[in-house]
Short mmCIF file of N, CA and C in Angstrom, two decimals:
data_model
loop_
_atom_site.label_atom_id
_atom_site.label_comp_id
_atom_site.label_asym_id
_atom_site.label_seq_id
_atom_site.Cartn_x
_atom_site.Cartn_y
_atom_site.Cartn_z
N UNK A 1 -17.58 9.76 3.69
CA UNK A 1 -17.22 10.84 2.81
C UNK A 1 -18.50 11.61 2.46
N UNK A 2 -18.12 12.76 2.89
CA UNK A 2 -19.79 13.87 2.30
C UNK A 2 -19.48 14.22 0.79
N UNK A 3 -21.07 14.55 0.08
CA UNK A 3 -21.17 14.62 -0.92
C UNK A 3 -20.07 15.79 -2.10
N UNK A 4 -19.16 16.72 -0.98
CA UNK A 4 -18.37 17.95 -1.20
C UNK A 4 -17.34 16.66 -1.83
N UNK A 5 -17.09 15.98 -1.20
CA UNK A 5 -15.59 15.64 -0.95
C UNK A 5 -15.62 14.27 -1.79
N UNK A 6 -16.69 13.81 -2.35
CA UNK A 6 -16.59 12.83 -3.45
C UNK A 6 -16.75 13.49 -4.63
N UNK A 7 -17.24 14.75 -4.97
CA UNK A 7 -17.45 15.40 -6.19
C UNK A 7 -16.11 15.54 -6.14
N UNK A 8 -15.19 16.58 -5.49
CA UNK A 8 -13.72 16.57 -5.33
C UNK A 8 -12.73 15.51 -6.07
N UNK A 9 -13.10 14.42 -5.03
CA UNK A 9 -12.26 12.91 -5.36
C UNK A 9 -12.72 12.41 -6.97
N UNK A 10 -13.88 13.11 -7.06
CA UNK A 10 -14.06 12.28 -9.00
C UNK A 10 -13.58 13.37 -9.77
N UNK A 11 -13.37 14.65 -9.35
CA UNK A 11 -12.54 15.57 -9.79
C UNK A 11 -11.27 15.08 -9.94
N UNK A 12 -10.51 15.01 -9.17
CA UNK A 12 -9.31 14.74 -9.11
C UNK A 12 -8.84 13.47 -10.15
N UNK A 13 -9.89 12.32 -9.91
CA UNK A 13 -9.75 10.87 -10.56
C UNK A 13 -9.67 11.60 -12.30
N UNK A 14 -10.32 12.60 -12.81
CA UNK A 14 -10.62 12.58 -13.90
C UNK A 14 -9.01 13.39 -14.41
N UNK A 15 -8.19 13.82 -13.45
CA UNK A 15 -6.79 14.00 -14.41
C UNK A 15 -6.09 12.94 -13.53
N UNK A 16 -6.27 11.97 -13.58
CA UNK A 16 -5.29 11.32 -13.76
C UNK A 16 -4.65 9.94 -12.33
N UNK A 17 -5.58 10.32 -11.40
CA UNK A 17 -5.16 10.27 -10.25
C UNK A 17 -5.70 8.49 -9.73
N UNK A 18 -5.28 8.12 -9.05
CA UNK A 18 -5.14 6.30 -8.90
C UNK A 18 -6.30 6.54 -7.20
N UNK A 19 -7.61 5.49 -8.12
CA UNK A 19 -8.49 5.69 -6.02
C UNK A 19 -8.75 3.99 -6.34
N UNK A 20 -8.84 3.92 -5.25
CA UNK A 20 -8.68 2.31 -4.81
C UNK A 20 -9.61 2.45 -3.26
N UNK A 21 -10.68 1.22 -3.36
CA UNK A 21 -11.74 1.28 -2.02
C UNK A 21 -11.44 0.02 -1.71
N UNK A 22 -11.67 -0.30 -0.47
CA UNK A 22 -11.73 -1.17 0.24
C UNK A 22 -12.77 -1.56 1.41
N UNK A 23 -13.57 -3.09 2.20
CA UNK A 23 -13.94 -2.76 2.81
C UNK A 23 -13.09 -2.61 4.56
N UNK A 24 -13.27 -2.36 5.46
CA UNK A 24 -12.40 -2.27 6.51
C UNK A 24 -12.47 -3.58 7.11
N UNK A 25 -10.82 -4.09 7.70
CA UNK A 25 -10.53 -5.41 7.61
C UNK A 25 -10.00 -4.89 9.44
N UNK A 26 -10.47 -5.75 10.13
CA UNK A 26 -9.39 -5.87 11.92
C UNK A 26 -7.94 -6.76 11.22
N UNK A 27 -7.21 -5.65 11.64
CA UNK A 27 -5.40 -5.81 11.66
C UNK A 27 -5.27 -6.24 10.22
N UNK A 28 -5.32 -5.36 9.09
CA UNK A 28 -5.30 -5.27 7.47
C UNK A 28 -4.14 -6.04 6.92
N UNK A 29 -3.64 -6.83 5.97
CA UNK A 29 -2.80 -7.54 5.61
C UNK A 29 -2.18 -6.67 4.66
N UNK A 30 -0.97 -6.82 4.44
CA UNK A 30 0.06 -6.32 3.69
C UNK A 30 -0.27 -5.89 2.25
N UNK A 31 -0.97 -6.93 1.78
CA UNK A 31 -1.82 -6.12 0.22
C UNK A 31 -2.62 -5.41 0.72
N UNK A 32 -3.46 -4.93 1.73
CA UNK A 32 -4.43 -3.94 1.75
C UNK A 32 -3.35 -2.65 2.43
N UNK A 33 -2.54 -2.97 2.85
CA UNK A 33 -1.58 -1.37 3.50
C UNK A 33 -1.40 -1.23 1.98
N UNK A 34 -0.90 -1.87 1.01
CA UNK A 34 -0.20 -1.58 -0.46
C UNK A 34 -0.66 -0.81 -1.28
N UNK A 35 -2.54 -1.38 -1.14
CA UNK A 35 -3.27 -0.69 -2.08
C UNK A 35 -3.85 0.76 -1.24
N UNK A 36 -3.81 0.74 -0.27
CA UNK A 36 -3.83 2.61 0.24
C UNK A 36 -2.89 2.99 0.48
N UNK A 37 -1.38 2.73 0.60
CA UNK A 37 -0.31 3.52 0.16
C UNK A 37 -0.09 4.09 -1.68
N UNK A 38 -0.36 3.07 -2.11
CA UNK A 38 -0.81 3.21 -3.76
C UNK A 38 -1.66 4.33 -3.94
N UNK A 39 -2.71 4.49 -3.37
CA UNK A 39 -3.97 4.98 -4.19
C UNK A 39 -3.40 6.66 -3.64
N UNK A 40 -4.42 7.38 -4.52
CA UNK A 40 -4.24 8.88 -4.11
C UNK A 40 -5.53 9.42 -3.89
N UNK A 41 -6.32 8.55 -3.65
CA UNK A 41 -7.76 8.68 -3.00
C UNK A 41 -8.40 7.17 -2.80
N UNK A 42 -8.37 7.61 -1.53
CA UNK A 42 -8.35 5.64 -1.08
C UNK A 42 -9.95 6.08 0.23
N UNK A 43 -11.13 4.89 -0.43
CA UNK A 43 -12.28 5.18 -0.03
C UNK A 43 -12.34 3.90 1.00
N UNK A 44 -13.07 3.72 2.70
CA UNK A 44 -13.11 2.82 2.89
C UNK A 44 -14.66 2.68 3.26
N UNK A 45 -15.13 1.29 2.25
CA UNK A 45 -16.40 0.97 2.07
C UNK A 45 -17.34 0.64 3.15
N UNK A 46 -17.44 1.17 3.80
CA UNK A 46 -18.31 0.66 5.23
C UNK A 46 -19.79 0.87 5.17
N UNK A 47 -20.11 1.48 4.10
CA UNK A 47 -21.99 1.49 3.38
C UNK A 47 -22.51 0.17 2.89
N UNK A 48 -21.80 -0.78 3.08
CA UNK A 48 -22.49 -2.13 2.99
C UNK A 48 -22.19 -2.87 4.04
N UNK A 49 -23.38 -3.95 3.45
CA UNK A 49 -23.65 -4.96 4.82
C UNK A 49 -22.89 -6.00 5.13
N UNK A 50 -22.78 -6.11 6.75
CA UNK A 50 -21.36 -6.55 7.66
C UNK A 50 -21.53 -8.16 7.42
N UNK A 51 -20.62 -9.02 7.15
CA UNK A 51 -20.80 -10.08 7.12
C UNK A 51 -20.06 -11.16 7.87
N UNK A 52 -21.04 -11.67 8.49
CA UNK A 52 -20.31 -12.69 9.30
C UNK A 52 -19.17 -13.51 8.54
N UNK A 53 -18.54 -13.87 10.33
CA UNK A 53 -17.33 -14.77 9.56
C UNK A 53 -16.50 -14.18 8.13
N UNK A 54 -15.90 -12.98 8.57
CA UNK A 54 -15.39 -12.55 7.60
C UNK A 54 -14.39 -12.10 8.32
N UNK A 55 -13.59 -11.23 7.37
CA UNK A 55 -11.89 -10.56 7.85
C UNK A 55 -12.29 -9.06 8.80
N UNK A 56 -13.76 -8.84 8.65
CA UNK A 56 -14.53 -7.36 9.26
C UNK A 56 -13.70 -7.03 10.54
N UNK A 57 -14.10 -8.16 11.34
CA UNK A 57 -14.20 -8.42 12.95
C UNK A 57 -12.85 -9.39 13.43
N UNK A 58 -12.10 -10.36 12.28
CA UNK A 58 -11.47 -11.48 12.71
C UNK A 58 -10.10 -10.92 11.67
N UNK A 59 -8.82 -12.02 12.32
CA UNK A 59 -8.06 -12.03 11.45
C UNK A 59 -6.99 -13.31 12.13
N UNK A 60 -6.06 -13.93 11.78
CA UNK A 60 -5.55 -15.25 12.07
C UNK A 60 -3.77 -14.47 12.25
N UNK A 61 -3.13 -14.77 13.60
CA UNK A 61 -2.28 -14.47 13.83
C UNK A 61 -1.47 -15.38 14.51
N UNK A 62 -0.08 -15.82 13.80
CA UNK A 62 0.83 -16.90 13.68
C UNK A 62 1.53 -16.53 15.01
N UNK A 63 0.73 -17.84 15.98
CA UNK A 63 1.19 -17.68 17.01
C UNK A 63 2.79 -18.80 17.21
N UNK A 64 3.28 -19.38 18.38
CA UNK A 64 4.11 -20.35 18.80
C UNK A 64 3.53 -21.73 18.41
N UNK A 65 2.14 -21.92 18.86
CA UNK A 65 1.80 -23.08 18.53
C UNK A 65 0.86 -23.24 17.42
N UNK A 66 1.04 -22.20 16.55
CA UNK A 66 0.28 -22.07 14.81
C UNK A 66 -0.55 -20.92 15.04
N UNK A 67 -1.21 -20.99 13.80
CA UNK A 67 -2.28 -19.78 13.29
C UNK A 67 -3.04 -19.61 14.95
N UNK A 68 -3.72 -18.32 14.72
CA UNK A 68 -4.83 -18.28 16.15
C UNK A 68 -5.62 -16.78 15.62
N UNK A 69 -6.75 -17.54 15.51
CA UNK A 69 -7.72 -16.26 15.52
C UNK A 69 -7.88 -15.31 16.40
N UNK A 70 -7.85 -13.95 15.57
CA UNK A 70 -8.17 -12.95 16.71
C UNK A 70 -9.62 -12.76 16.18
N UNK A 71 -10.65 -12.31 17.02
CA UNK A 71 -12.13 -12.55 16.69
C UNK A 71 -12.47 -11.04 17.63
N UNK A 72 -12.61 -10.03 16.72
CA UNK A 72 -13.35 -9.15 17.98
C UNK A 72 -14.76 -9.07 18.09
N UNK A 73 -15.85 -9.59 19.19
CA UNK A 73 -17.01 -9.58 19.42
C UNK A 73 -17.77 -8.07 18.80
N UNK A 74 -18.39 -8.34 18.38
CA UNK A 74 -19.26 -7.31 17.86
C UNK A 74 -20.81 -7.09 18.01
N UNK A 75 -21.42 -6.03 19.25
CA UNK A 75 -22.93 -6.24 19.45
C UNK A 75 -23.71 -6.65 18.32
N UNK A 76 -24.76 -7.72 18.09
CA UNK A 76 -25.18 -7.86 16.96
C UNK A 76 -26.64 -7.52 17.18
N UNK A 77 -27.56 -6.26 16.57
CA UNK A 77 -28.63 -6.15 16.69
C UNK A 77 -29.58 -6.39 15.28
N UNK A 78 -29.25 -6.63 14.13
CA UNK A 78 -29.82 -7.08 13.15
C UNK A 78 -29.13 -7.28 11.92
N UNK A 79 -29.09 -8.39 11.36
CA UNK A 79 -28.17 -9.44 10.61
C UNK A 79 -28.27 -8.20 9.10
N UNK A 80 -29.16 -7.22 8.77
CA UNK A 80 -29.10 -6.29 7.91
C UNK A 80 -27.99 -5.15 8.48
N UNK A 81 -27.34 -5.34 9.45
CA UNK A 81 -26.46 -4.00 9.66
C UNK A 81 -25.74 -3.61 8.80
N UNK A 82 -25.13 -2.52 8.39
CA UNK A 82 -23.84 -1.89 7.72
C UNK A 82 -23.01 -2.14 8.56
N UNK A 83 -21.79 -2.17 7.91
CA UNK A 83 -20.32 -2.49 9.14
C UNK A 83 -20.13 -1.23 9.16
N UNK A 84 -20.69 0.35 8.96
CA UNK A 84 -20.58 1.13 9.63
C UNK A 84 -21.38 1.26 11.00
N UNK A 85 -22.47 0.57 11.10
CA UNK A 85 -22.66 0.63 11.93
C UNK A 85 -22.40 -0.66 13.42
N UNK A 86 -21.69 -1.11 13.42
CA UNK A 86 -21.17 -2.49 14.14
C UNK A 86 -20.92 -1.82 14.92
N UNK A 87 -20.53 -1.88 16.40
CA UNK A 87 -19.98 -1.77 17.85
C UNK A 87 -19.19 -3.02 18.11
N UNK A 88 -17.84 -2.97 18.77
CA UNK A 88 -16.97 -3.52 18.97
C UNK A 88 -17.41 -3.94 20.39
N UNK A 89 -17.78 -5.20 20.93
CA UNK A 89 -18.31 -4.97 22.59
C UNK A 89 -16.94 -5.58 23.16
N UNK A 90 -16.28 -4.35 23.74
CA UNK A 90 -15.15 -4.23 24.59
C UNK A 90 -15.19 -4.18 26.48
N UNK A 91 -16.42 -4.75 26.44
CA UNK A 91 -16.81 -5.03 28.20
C UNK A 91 -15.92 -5.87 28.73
N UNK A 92 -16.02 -5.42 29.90
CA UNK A 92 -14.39 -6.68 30.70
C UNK A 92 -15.32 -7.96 30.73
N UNK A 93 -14.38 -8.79 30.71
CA UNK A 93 -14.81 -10.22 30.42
C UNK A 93 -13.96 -10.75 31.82
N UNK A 94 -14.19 -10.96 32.84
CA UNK A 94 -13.74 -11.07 34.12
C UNK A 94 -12.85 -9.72 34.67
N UNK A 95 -11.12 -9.89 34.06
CA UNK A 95 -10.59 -9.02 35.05
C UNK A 95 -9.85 -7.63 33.23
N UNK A 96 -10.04 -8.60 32.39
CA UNK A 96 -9.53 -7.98 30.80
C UNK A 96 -10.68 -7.72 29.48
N UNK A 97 -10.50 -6.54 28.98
CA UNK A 97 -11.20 -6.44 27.77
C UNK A 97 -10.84 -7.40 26.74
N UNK A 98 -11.53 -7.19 25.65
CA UNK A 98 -11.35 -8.30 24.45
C UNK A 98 -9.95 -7.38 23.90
N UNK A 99 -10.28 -6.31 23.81
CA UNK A 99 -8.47 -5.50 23.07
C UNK A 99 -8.11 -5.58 23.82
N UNK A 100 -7.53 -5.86 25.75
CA UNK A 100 -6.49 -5.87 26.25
C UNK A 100 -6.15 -7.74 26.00
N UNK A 101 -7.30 -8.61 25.56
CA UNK A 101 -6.59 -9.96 25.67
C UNK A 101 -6.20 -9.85 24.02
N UNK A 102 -6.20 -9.08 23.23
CA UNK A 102 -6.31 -9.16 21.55
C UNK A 102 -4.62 -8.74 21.72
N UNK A 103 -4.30 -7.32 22.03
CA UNK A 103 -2.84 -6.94 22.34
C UNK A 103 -2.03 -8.21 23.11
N UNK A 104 -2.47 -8.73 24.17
CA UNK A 104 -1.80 -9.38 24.90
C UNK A 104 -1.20 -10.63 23.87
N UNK A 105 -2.21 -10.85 23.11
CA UNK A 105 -1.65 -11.85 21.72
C UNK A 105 -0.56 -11.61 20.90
N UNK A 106 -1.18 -10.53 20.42
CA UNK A 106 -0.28 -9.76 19.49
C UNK A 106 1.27 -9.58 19.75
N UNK A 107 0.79 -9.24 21.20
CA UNK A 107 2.41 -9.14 21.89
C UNK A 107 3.09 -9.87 21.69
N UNK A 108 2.63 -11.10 22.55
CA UNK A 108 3.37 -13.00 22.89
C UNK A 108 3.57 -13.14 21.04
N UNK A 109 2.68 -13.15 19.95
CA UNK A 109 3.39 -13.55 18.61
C UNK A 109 4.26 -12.56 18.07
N UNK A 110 4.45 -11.30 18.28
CA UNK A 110 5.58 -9.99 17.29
C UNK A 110 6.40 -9.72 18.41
N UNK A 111 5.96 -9.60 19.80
CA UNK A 111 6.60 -8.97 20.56
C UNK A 111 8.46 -8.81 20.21
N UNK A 112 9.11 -9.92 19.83
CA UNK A 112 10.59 -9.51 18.95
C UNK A 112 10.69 -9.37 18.08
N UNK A 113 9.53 -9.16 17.05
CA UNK A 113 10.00 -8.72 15.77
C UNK A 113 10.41 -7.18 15.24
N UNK A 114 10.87 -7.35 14.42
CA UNK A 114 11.46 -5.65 14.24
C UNK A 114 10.34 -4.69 14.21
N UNK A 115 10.44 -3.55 14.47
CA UNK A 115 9.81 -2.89 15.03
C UNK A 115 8.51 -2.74 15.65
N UNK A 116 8.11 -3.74 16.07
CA UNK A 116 7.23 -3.74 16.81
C UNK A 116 7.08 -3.05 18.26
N UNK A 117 8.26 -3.05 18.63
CA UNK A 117 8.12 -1.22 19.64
C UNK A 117 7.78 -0.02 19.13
N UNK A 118 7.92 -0.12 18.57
CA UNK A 118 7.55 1.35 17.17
C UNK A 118 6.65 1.03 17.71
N UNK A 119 5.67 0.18 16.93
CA UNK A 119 4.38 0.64 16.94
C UNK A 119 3.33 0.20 17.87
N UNK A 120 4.33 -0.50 19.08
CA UNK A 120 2.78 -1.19 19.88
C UNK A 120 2.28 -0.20 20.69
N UNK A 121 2.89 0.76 20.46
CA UNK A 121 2.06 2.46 21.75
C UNK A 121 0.52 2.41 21.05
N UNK A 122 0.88 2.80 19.93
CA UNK A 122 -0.37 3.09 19.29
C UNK A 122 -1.32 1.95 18.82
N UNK A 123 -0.59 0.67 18.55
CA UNK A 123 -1.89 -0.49 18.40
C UNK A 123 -2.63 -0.49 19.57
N UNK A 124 -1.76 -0.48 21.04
CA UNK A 124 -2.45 -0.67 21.94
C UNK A 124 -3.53 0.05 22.64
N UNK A 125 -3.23 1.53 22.04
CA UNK A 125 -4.31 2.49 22.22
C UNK A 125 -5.57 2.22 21.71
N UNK A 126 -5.32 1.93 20.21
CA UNK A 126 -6.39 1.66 19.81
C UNK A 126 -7.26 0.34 20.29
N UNK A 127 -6.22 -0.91 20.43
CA UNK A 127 -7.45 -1.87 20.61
C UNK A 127 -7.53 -1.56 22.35
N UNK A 128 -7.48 -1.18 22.77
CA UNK A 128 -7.71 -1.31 24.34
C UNK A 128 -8.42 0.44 24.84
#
């Protein structure tokens, strides 16, 4: 957010208006869709530093045979980074990227759940 557009947003906050920040989570859980459908200026915190083993990069998805981490690799060039600045390293790993084996998960655990045709055009764009 440039400096225009946060003077704005504390404008706005001061009649009345609901802002809620967060930092950015891989595949966000149902309270974090809640609290940026909620908010009416919703900031996402990526000016601080990325921390391992966290929800940043990972998230746990209820497969057939239980929970299963999804873990997306992330180039690591110094343990001071901002998670704005992180890179996702999406290099083929034999014949598949890490988002084409991340979707391929995703699939095999939602693939029948309700609407998950809806939306796997666009998850899959993004992670792949």
């Amino acid at each position: 957010m440039v400096a225009n557009e946060r003077i704005h947003a504390i404008n706005e906050l001061k009649i009345g208006r609901v802002m809620a920040a967060h930092q950015p989570h891989l595949l966000p859980w149902l309270g974090y869709l809640h609290k940026v459908m909620a908010a009416d200026v919703f900031v996402v915190v990526d000016h601080v530093q990325y921390e391992r083993q966290n929800y940043q990069n990972r998230n746990r998805v209820l497969t057939r045979s239980g929970p299963q981490w999804i873990v997306a690799p992330v180039h690591q060039v110094s343990r001071a980074e901002l998670i704005a600045e992180k890179r996702i390293n999406n290099q083929k790993d034999g014949r598949t990227t890490w988002g084409q084996k991340a979707f391929r998960t995703l699939e095999c655990a939602y693939g029948k759940a309700a609407f998950f045709d809806r939306y796997a055009p666009g998850l899959e764009e993004i992670l792949t």
